[in-house]
Coordinates of C-alpha atoms in Angstrom, one line a residue:
Chain A
N1 CA 46.3 34.1 136.6
A2 CA 44.1 31.0 137.1
G3 CA 43.1 30.3 140.7
V4 CA 43.1 26.9 142.4
M5 CA 41.5 24.4 140.1
Q6 CA 39.7 21.4 141.5
N7 CA 38.0 18.6 139.6
P8 CA 35.7 17.0 139.4
R9 CA 33.3 19.5 141.0
H10 CA 30.8 16.8 141.7
L11 CA 31.4 13.1 142.0
V12 CA 29.0 10.3 142.8
R13 CA 30.3 6.9 143.9
R14 CA 28.7 3.7 145.2
R15 CA 29.9 2.2 148.5
G16 CA 33.1 0.3 148.0
Q17 CA 34.3 2.3 145.0
E18 CA 37.3 4.6 144.8
A19 CA 37.2 8.4 144.6
R20 CA 40.0 10.5 143.2
L21 CA 39.9 14.2 143.7
R22 CA 42.4 16.5 141.9
C23 CA 43.8 19.9 142.7
S24 CA 46.0 22.1 140.7
P25 CA 47.4 25.0 142.9
M26 CA 47.8 28.5 141.7
K27 CA 50.8 29.2 139.5
G28 CA 53.9 29.6 141.6
H29 CA 52.3 28.0 144.7
S30 CA 54.1 25.0 146.1
H31 CA 52.1 24.3 149.2
V32 CA 48.8 22.4 149.0
Y33 CA 46.3 21.8 151.8
W34 CA 43.2 19.5 151.7
Y35 CA 40.2 20.2 153.9
R36 CA 36.8 18.4 154.3
Q37 CA 33.6 20.2 155.0
L38 CA 30.3 18.6 156.1
P39 CA 27.0 20.5 155.5
E40 CA 26.6 23.4 157.8
E41 CA 30.0 22.9 159.4
G42 CA 33.4 24.4 159.3
L43 CA 36.4 23.0 157.4
K44 CA 38.4 20.2 159.0
F45 CA 42.1 20.0 158.1
M46 CA 43.2 16.8 156.5
V47 CA 46.7 17.1 155.0
Y48 CA 49.4 19.5 154.0
L49 CA 51.8 18.7 151.2
Q50 CA 54.6 20.2 149.3
K51 CA 56.0 18.8 146.1
E52 CA 56.8 15.2 146.6
N53 CA 56.5 15.5 150.4
I54 CA 53.7 15.1 153.0
I55 CA 54.4 17.7 155.6
D56 CA 51.4 17.2 158.0
E57 CA 48.8 14.4 157.7
S58 CA 47.5 14.7 161.2
G59 CA 43.9 15.2 159.9
M60 CA 43.8 12.2 157.6
P61 CA 41.9 9.1 158.6
K62 CA 44.2 6.2 159.3
E63 CA 42.7 4.0 156.6
R64 CA 41.4 4.4 153.1
F65 CA 42.6 8.0 152.6
S66 CA 45.8 9.0 150.9
A67 CA 47.2 12.1 149.3
E68 CA 50.1 12.9 147.0
F69 CA 51.5 16.0 145.3
P70 CA 53.9 14.7 142.6
K71 CA 56.7 16.6 141.0
E72 CA 54.6 17.0 137.9
G73 CA 50.9 17.3 137.8
P74 CA 48.1 18.0 140.3
S75 CA 47.7 16.9 143.9
I76 CA 45.5 13.9 144.3
L77 CA 43.3 13.0 147.3
R78 CA 42.4 9.4 147.0
I79 CA 39.6 7.7 149.0
Q80 CA 39.4 3.9 148.7
Q81 CA 36.4 1.8 149.4
V82 CA 34.2 4.8 150.1
V83 CA 31.4 4.7 152.7
R84 CA 28.4 7.0 153.1
G85 CA 30.2 8.9 155.8
D86 CA 32.8 10.1 153.2
S87 CA 30.1 12.2 151.6
A88 CA 31.3 15.8 152.0
A89 CA 32.8 18.7 150.2
Y90 CA 36.6 18.5 149.8
F91 CA 38.4 21.7 149.4
C92 CA 42.0 22.2 148.2
A93 CA 43.9 25.3 149.1
S94 CA 47.4 26.5 148.1
S95 CA 49.9 29.1 149.2
P96 CA 53.2 30.4 147.8
P97 CA 56.5 29.3 149.2
N98 CA 57.1 32.4 151.3
S99 CA 53.6 32.6 152.9
M100 CA 54.3 30.5 155.9
D101 CA 54.4 33.6 158.0
T102 CA 51.0 34.9 156.9
G103 CA 49.2 31.6 156.5
E104 CA 46.8 33.1 153.9
L105 CA 45.3 30.3 151.8
F106 CA 43.7 30.5 148.3
F107 CA 40.9 28.0 148.0
G108 CA 39.4 26.1 145.1
E109 CA 35.7 25.7 144.5
G110 CA 35.7 22.3 146.1
S111 CA 34.8 18.8 145.0
R112 CA 31.5 17.5 146.3
L113 CA 31.5 13.7 146.9
T114 CA 28.2 11.8 147.2
V115 CA 28.4 8.2 148.2
L116 CA 25.2 6.2 147.4
Chain B
S1 CA 37.8 20.1 169.3
Q2 CA 37.7 23.4 167.3
Q3 CA 40.4 25.9 167.8
G4 CA 37.9 28.7 166.8
E5 CA 34.3 28.9 167.7
E6 CA 32.1 31.5 166.2
D7 CA 29.1 33.2 167.8
P8 CA 26.4 33.6 166.8
Q9 CA 25.9 30.5 164.6
A10 CA 23.4 32.4 162.5
L11 CA 22.5 36.1 162.1
S12 CA 19.7 37.7 160.2
I13 CA 19.7 41.5 159.5
Q14 CA 18.2 44.1 157.2
E15 CA 20.3 45.7 154.5
G16 CA 22.1 48.7 155.8
E17 CA 22.5 47.4 159.3
N18 CA 25.8 46.3 160.8
A19 CA 26.6 42.7 161.3
T20 CA 28.9 41.6 164.2
M21 CA 30.2 38.1 164.8
N22 CA 32.7 36.8 167.3
C23 CA 35.3 34.1 167.4
S24 CA 36.9 32.6 170.4
Y25 CA 39.9 30.3 170.4
K26 CA 41.8 28.2 172.9
T27 CA 45.5 28.5 172.5
S28 CA 48.0 31.2 171.6
I29 CA 48.1 32.0 167.9
N30 CA 50.4 33.6 165.3
N31 CA 47.5 35.2 163.4
L32 CA 43.8 35.0 163.0
Q33 CA 42.0 35.2 159.6
W34 CA 38.5 35.7 158.5
Y35 CA 37.1 34.0 155.4
R36 CA 33.7 34.2 153.6
Q37 CA 32.0 31.3 151.9
N38 CA 29.0 31.8 149.6
S39 CA 26.7 28.9 149.3
G40 CA 28.2 26.0 147.3
R41 CA 31.5 27.9 146.7
G42 CA 35.0 27.9 148.0
L43 CA 36.3 30.2 150.7
V44 CA 37.6 33.7 150.1
H45 CA 40.1 35.4 152.3
L46 CA 38.9 38.6 153.8
I47 CA 41.4 39.9 156.3
L48 CA 44.3 38.8 158.5
I49 CA 45.2 40.1 161.9
R50 CA 48.5 39.2 163.6
S51 CA 48.8 38.4 167.2
N52 CA 50.5 41.7 168.0
E53 CA 47.8 43.8 166.3
R54 CA 44.5 44.9 167.9
E55 CA 42.4 46.2 165.1
K56 CA 42.4 46.2 161.3
H57 CA 40.1 47.7 158.7
S58 CA 39.5 46.7 155.1
G59 CA 36.7 48.6 153.3
R60 CA 33.5 47.9 155.2
L61 CA 35.2 45.3 157.4
R62 CA 36.6 45.9 160.8
V63 CA 38.4 43.2 162.8
T64 CA 39.5 43.3 166.4
L65 CA 41.7 40.9 168.3
D66 CA 41.9 40.6 172.1
T67 CA 44.6 38.0 172.8
S68 CA 44.0 38.3 176.6
K69 CA 40.5 37.1 176.0
K70 CA 41.5 34.9 173.1
S71 CA 38.7 36.4 171.0
S72 CA 38.2 38.3 167.8
S73 CA 35.3 40.1 166.2
L74 CA 34.3 40.8 162.6
L75 CA 32.1 43.8 161.9
I76 CA 30.5 44.4 158.5
T77 CA 29.2 47.9 158.3
A78 CA 26.3 49.0 156.1
S79 CA 25.5 45.4 155.0
R80 CA 24.3 44.6 151.6
A81 CA 22.3 41.6 150.3
A82 CA 25.5 40.4 148.6
D83 CA 27.1 40.0 152.1
T84 CA 24.8 37.0 152.6
A85 CA 27.3 34.2 153.2
S86 CA 28.9 32.1 155.9
Y87 CA 31.9 33.7 157.7
F88 CA 34.6 31.6 159.3
C89 CA 37.5 32.6 161.5
A90 CA 40.7 30.6 161.3
T91 CA 43.8 30.6 163.3
T92 CA 47.4 29.7 162.7
R93 CA 49.8 28.7 165.5
E94 CA 53.4 27.6 165.4
A95 CA 52.6 24.5 167.5
A96 CA 50.3 23.3 164.7
G97 CA 52.8 23.9 161.9
N98 CA 51.1 27.1 160.9
K99 CA 48.2 25.3 159.2
L100 CA 44.8 27.0 159.3
T101 CA 42.3 25.7 161.9
F102 CA 38.7 26.8 161.2
G103 CA 35.8 27.5 163.4
G104 CA 32.2 26.3 162.7
G105 CA 31.2 29.6 161.0
T106 CA 28.5 32.2 161.3
R107 CA 25.7 32.1 158.7
V108 CA 24.7 35.7 157.8
L109 CA 21.5 36.5 156.0
V110 CA 21.1 40.1 154.8
K111 CA 17.5 40.8 153.8
P112 CA 16.9 43.4 151.1

């Protein structure tokens, strides 16, 4: 049973370009979370999605960032017009439909974005 | 601000020793979880303790929860070099839609 798959693992972009990060949750999982981690820091919540629905986007910056989880295909975190401050590791996590009580999340290996 | 704050920020011990780290949080919680992160990797779930529980064990791990002090501790007994990692506590609370809120982590180095 494959775990949470994220790609690309590493992405380099120049300022002003777009970054697209993809996440395929574990089989049978319908909840997806995106977190951002700066070096030597903890994970900061960005957004929580279910299929075709954004449930909680309280951690998303107001501009340039968007996320989706379509009916078919992976979840996408999109960062437009990247700036150096967007350089970070972006982690996706998933959970099964009945795990709201436990809250245990299964994490991918992350996508490391470097903005030159 | 962080819901969970770990203490110490960094810990260096010899193999075979015990490692203890603490986590404090600010508001009432549904449960508290501990995760491990090896350098450059994703997070791995270690143990979950519910708000009505006081202590849990899993192998060499022992977690305590004191809701009156809003704090938790993670004890790793008989540490091994492979335990070298960052350890994060994370809380869920109904008011936050049950999403996980992480602390800043404790970086543990176990020297062989």
